[in-house]
XYZ file of C-alpha atoms in Angstrom:
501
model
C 77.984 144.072 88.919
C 74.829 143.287 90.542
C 73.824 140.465 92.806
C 71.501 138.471 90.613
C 74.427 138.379 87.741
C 76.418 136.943 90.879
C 73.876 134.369 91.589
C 74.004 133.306 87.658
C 77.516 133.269 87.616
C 77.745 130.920 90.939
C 74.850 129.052 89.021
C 77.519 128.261 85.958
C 80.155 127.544 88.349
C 79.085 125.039 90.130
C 77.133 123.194 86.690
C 80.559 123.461 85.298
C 82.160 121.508 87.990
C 79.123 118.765 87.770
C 79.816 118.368 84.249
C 83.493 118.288 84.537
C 83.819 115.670 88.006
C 80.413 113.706 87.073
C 80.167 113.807 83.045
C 83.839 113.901 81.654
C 86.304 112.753 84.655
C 83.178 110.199 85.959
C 80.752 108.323 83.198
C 82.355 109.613 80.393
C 86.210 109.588 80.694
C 86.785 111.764 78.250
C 90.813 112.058 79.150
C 91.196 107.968 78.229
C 89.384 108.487 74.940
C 91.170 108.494 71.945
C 88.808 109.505 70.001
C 88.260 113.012 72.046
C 91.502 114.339 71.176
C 90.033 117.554 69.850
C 87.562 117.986 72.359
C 89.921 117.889 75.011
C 91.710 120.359 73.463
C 89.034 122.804 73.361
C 88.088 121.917 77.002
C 91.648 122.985 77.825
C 91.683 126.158 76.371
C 87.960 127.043 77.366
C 88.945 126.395 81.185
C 92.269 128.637 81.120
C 90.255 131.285 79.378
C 87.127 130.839 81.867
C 90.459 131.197 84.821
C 91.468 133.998 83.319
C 87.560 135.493 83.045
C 87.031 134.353 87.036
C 89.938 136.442 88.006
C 89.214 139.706 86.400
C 85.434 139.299 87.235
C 86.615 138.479 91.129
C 89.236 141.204 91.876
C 89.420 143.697 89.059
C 87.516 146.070 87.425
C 88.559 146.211 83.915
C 88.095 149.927 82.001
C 89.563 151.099 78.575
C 91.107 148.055 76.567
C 91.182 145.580 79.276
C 87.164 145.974 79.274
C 87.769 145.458 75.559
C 90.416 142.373 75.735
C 87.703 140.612 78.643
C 84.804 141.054 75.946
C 86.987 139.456 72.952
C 87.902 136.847 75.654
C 83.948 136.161 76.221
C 83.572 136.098 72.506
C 86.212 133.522 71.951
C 85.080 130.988 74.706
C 81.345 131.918 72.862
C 83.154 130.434 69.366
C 84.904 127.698 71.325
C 81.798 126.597 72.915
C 79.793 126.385 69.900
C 83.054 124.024 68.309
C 82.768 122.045 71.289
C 78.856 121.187 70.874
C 79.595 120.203 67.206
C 82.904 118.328 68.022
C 80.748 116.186 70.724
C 78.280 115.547 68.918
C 80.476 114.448 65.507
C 82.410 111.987 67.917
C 80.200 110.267 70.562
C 76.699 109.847 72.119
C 76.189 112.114 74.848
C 74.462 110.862 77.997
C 70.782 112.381 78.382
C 72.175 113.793 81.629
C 74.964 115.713 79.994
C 72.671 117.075 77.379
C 70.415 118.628 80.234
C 73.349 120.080 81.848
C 74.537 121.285 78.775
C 71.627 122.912 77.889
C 70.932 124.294 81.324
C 74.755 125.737 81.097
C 74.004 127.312 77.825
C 70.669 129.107 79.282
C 72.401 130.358 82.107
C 75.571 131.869 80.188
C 72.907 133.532 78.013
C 71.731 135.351 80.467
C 75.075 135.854 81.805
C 76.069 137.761 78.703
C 72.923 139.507 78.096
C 74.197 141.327 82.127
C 78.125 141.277 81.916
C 78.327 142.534 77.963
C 75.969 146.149 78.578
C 78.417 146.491 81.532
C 81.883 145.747 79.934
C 80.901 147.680 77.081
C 80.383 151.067 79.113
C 83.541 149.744 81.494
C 85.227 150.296 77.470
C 84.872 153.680 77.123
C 86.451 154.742 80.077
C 90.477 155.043 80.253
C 92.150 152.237 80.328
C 92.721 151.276 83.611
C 92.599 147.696 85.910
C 92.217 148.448 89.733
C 90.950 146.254 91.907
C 87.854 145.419 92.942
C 86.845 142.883 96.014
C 82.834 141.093 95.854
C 83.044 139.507 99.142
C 82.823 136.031 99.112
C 82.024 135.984 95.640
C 85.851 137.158 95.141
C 87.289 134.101 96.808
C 84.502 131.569 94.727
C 86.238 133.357 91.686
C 89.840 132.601 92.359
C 88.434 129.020 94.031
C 87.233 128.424 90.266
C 90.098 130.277 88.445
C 92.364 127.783 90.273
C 89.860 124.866 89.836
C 89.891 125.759 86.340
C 93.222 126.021 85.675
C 94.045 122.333 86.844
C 91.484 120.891 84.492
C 91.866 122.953 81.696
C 96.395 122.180 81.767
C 94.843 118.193 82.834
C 92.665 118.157 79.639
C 95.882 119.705 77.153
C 98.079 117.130 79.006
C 95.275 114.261 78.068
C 95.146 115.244 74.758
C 98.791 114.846 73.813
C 98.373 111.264 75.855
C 95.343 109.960 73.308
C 98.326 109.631 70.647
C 99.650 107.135 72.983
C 96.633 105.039 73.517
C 96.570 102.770 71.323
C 94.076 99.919 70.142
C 94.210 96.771 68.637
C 91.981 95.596 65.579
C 89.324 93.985 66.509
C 89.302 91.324 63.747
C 92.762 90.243 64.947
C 91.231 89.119 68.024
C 89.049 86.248 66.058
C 91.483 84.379 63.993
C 91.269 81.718 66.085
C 87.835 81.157 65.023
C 86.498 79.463 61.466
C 85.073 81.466 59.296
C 81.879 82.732 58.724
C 80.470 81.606 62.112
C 77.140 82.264 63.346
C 77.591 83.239 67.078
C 74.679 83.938 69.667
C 75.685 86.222 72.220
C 74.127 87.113 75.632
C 75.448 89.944 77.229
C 76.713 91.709 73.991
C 76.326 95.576 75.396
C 78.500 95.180 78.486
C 81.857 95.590 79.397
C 83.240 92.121 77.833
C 80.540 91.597 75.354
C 81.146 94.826 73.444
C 84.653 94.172 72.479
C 83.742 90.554 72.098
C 80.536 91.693 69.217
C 82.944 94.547 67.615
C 85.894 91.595 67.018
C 83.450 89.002 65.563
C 81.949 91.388 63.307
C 85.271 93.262 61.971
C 86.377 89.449 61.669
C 83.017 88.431 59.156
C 81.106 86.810 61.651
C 77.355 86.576 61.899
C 76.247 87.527 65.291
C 72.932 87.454 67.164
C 72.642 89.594 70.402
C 70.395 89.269 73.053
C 69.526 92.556 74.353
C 66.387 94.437 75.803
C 68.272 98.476 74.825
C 68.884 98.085 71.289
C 69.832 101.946 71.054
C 73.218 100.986 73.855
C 73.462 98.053 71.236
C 73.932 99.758 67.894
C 76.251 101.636 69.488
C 78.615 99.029 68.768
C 78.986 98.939 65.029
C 78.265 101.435 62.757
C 76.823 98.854 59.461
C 76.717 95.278 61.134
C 75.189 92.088 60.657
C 74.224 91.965 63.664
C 70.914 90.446 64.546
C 69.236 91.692 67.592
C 66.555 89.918 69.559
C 65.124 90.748 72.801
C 63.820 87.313 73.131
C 65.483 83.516 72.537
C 61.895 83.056 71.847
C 62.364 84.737 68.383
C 64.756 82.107 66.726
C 63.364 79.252 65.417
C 64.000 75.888 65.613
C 65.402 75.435 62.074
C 67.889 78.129 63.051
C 71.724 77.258 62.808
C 74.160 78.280 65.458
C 77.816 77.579 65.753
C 78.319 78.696 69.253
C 76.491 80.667 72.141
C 78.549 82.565 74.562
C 76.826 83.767 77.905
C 77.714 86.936 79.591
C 74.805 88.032 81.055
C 73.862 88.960 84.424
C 73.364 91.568 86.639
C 76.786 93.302 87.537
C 78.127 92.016 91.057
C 80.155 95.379 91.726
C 77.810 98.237 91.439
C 76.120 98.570 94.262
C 75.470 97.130 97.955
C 75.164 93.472 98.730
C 71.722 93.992 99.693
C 69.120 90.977 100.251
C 67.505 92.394 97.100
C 70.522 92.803 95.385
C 72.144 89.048 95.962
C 68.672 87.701 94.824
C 69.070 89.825 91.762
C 72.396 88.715 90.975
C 71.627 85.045 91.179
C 68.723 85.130 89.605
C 69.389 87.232 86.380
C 72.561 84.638 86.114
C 70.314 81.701 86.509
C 66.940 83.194 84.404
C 69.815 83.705 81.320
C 71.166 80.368 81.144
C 67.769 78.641 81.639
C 66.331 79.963 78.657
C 70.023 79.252 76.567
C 68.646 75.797 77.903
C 65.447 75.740 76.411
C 66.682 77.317 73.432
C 69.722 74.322 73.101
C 67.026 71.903 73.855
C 64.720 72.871 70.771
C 67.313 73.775 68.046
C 67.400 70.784 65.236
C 71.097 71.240 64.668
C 72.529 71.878 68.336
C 75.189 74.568 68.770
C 78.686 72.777 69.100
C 79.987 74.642 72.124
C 78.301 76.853 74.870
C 80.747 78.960 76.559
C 79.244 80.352 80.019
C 80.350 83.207 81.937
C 81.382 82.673 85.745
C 84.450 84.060 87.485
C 87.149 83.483 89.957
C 84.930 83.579 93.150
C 84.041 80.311 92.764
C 87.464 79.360 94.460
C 86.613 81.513 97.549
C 88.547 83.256 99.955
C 92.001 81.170 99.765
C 94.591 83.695 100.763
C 97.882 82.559 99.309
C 97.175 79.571 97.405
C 97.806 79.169 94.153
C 94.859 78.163 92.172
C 93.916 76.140 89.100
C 90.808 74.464 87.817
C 91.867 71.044 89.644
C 90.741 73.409 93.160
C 88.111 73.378 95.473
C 86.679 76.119 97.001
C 86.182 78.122 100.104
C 82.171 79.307 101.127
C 81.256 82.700 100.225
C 78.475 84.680 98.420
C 80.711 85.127 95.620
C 81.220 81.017 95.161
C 77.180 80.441 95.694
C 76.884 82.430 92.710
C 79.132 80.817 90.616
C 78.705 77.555 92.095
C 74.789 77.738 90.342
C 75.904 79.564 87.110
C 78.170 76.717 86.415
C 75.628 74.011 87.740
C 73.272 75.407 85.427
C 74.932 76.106 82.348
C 76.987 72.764 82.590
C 73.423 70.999 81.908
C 74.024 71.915 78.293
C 76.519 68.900 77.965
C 73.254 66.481 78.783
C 72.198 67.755 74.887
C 75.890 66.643 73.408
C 77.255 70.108 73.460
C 80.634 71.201 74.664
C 80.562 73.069 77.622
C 83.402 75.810 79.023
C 82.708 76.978 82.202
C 84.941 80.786 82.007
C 85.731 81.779 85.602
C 86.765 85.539 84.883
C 89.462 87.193 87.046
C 89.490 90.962 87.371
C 89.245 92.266 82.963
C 91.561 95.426 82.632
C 90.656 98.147 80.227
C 90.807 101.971 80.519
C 87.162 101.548 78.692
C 85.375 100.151 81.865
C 85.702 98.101 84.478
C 87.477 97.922 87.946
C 90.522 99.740 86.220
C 88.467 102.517 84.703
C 87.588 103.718 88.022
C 90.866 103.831 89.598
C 92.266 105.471 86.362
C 91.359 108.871 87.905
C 91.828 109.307 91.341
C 96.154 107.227 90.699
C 96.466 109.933 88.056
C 95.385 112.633 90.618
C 98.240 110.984 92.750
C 95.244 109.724 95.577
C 95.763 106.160 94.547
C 96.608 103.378 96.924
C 96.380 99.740 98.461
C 93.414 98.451 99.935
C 93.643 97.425 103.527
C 97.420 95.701 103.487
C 97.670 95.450 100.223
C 98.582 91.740 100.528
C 95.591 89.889 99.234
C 95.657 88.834 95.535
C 94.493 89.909 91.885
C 94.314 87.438 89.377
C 93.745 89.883 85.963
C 93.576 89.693 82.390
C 93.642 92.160 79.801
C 90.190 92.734 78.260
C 91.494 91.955 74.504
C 93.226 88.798 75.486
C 90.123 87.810 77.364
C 88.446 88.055 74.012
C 90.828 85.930 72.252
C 90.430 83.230 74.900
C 86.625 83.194 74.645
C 87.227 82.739 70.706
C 89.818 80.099 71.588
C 87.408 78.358 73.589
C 85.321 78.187 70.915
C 87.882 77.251 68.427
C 89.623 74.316 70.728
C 87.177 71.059 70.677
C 89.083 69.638 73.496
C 88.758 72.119 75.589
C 85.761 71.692 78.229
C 84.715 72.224 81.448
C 86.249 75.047 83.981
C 89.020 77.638 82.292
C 90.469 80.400 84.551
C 90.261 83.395 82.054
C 93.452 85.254 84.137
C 97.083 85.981 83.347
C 99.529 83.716 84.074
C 101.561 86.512 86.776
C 98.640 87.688 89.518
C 99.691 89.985 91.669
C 99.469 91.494 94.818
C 97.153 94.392 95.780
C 100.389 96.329 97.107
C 102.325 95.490 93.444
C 99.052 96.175 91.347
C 99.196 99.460 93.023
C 102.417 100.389 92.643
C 102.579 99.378 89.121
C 99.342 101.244 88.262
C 101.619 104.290 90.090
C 104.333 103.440 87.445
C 102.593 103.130 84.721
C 100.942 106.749 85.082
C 104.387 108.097 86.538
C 102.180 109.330 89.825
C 102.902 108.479 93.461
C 100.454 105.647 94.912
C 101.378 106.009 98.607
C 97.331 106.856 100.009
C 95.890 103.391 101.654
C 92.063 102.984 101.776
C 92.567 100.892 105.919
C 90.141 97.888 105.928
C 88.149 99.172 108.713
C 85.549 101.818 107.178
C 85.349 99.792 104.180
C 84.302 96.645 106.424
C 82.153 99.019 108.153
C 80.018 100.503 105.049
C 80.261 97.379 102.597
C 80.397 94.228 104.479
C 81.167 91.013 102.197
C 80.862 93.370 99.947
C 84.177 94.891 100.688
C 85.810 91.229 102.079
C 85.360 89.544 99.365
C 85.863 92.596 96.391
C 88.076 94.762 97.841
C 90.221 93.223 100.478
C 90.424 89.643 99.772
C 91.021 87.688 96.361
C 92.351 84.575 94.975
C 95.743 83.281 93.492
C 94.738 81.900 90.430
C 96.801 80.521 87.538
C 95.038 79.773 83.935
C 96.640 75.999 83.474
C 93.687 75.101 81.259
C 94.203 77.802 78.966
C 97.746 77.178 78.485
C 97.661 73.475 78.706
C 95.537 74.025 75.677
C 97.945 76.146 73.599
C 96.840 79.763 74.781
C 99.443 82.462 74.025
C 98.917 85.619 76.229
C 99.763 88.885 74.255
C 99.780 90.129 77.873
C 101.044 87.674 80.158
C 102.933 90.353 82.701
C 100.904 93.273 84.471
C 103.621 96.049 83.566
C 102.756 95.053 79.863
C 99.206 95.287 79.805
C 98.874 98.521 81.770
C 101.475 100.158 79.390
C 99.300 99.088 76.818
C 95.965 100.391 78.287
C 97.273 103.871 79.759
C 99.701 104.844 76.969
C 102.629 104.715 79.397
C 105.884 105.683 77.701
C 107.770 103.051 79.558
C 109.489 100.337 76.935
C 107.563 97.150 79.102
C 107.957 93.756 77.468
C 104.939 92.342 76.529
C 105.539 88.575 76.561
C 108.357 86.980 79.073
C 108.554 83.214 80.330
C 106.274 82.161 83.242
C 108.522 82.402 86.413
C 110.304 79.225 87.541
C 108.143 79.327 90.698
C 105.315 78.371 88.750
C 106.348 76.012 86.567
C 105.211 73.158 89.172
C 101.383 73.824 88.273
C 101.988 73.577 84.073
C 102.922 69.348 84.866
């Protein structure tokens, strides 16, 4: 083997590790699709092969049949490749940084082949033999990969039998607390929230108009929908009739550094949104008849171990400045007779996205654990019960004003982590300490990672709100697949029945 087929097949080794750690553990999380049962499959099998391939390229030199059996192994990872490509494409929309990658990782095994097949095939007509052969440090990349290899390809199989576990709830079941045939405006439709929200609305018959400025990310979301998509409130006329208008737009708080730039971003895209819901409240001839705005838990502050409900004050912190003005903003809707819920959002769980999303990986690779002591709080809600709440809002005409959108049991950093641990039957014993991540995020870290509030949703169940995942073993059995029997709905514990007076 010469050096330049060396240098390709270091080239395909390390693209192949991009793709896996970046594309399919990273953006894509292929292993908490459902949908990608088959495709992990094939991933699985294609990496044991490609261990087996590393190994006899790295310290053997196959003659006779084994020459033979490694060129029907290159053939078979050739046909598994090729099902791969049609499988992804059949079942979801590749990134335009996987398809590069892919395509670059095709190019390169091409010319791989067009070396290592000339050379195995003259390898074949010598007598079978297998004695070893050693490349330098090209060996020890080999049995580096082979190993590599080997733990993602048995990690993909294991996935794979999981997806039968993860299951998901109808969408339309989410909306029956709604009337029917509502017209619902919707900023904020392609994120995290506002996807489920649009999918439930439209299984359920609704008519919904999204705001959105990437209407390719947006008809991702339904296949043959009603939806209506503008890219400006400026489009819908005066004459137009809306039942409701739900606002979750703004740029995402946890993505990126606290920055000046940043915090002016984040306020502003908040404040820009709601303004023009505003204008376009102010103009309509038959006004919507409620206006549910996004905000979130922050507004409370840092309060340590107090238990919180909408009755609260709060604490000073970036966090509450923001929210402080979303709400102050959006609760000038009421001046045009329109009924006004103010949704202050505690930490959404889904494997789909989220905070949970990316700790899915690293607890599952057993490298999960607390942040700083663990003791601060998590107030959380399951992303499909946070839909039903917004539709509840919507639905209830007496509710108004501020509505904790959390489960009635927060927890503890320390028991979120260990029940996280549980729920993926891994060890969760590897604590981030507080000082590097004060020392490279700032607030940013304070007020994300290592602080939080107690918060308790008394609107929400003053108002008749059932939780289909009121405790947190329930709802992360639900989102992981865990095999564990958790109870889904149990009493709210004596110690909080105080706050429900």
């Amino acid at each position: 083997m010469t050096d330049i087929l060396w240098m390709f097949i270091f080239a395909q080794m390390m693209m192949g590790a991009f793709d896996t750690i970046h594309h399919h553990e990273g953006t894509e999380r292929l292993a908490w699709r459902p949908s990608q049962q088959v495709e992990l499959n094939l991933h699985g099998v294609r990496n044991l092969a490609y261990a087996l391939m590393f190994t006899a390229l790295g310290w053997f030199e196959p003659m006779g049949l084994w020459a033979s059996a490694l060129l029907a192994l290159l053939a078979g990872e050739l046909l598994i490749t090729l099902w791969d490509f049609v499988e992804e494409d059949r079942t979801r929309h590749l990134p335009s940084s996987e398809r590069v990658t892919h395509t670059l990782l095709t190019l390169n095994y091409g010319v791989i082949l067009a070396m290592l097949v000339p050379w195995l095939i003259g390898l074949a007509q010598l007598p079978t033999a297998l004695p070893t052969s050693y490349h330098g440090i090209m060996s020890w990349f080999c049995a580096i990969s082979a190993v590599g290899v080997i733990f993602s390809g048995l990690r993909d199989l294991h996935a794979a039998q999981r997806t039968t576990r993860l299951t998901e709830r109808a969408p339309a079941t989410l909306a029956t607390a709604l009337p029917p045939q509502q017209t619902v405006l919707i900023t904020g439709g392609t994120g995290f929230i506002g996807s489920r929200l649009v999918t439930a609305l439209v299984a359920a018959g609704h008519q919904v108009m999204l705001l959105t400025r990437n209407r390719a990310k947006a008809g991702q979301l339904t296949a043959a929908s009603p939806v209506r998509y503008i890219e400006s409130l400026d489009e819908i006329t005066k004459e137009t009739r809306i039942d409701a208008i739900i606002n979750l737009a703004g740029e995402p708080i946890s993505d990126g550094l606290w920055t000046k730039r940043k915090r002016l971003s984040i306020v502003r895209s908040r404040l820009a949104t709601t303004y023009s819901i505003l204008r376009l409240i102010a103009r309509l001839s038959h006004k919507p008849s409620v206006f549910v705005s996004g905000s979130a838990i922050g507004w409370y502050g840092l309060r340590g171990d107090e238990m919180l409900t909408e009755a609260n004050t709060g604490a000073p912190c970036f966090s509450r400045r923001v929210c402080v003005s979303w709400e102050r903003a959006a609760g000038r809707a009421a001046n045009y007779g329109v009924r006004t819920v103010l949704l202050r959002t505690g930490l959404v769980l889904d494997r789909s996205g989220g905070m949970l999303a990316r700790l899915l990986a690293p607890f599952e690779f057993g490298l999960g654990g607390w942040f700083g002591n663990g003791s601060h709080w998590m107030s959380w809600i399951h992303r499909d019960d946070m839909v039903r709440l917004i539709c509840h809002a919507v639905a209830t005409e007496g509710l108004a004003g501020p509505l904790n959108a959390v489960a009635p049991e927060p927890a503890t950093n320390c028991d979120f982590t260990a029940a996280l641990g549980k729920a993926l039957s891994r060890p969760a014993i590897m604590p981030i300490p507080r000082w590097p991540l004060q020392l490279l995020l700032g607030d940013f870290a304070e007020e994300l990672l290592l602080s939080g509030q107690r918060v308790y949703p008394k609107a929400a169940l003053e108002s008749g709100f059932v939780f289909e995942y009121a405790t947190l073993e329930a709802a992360l059995a639900q989102i992981v697949g865990a095999p564990h029997p958790f109870t889904s709905r149990r009493p709210v514990p004596e110690r909080l029945t105080i706050l429900k007076v």
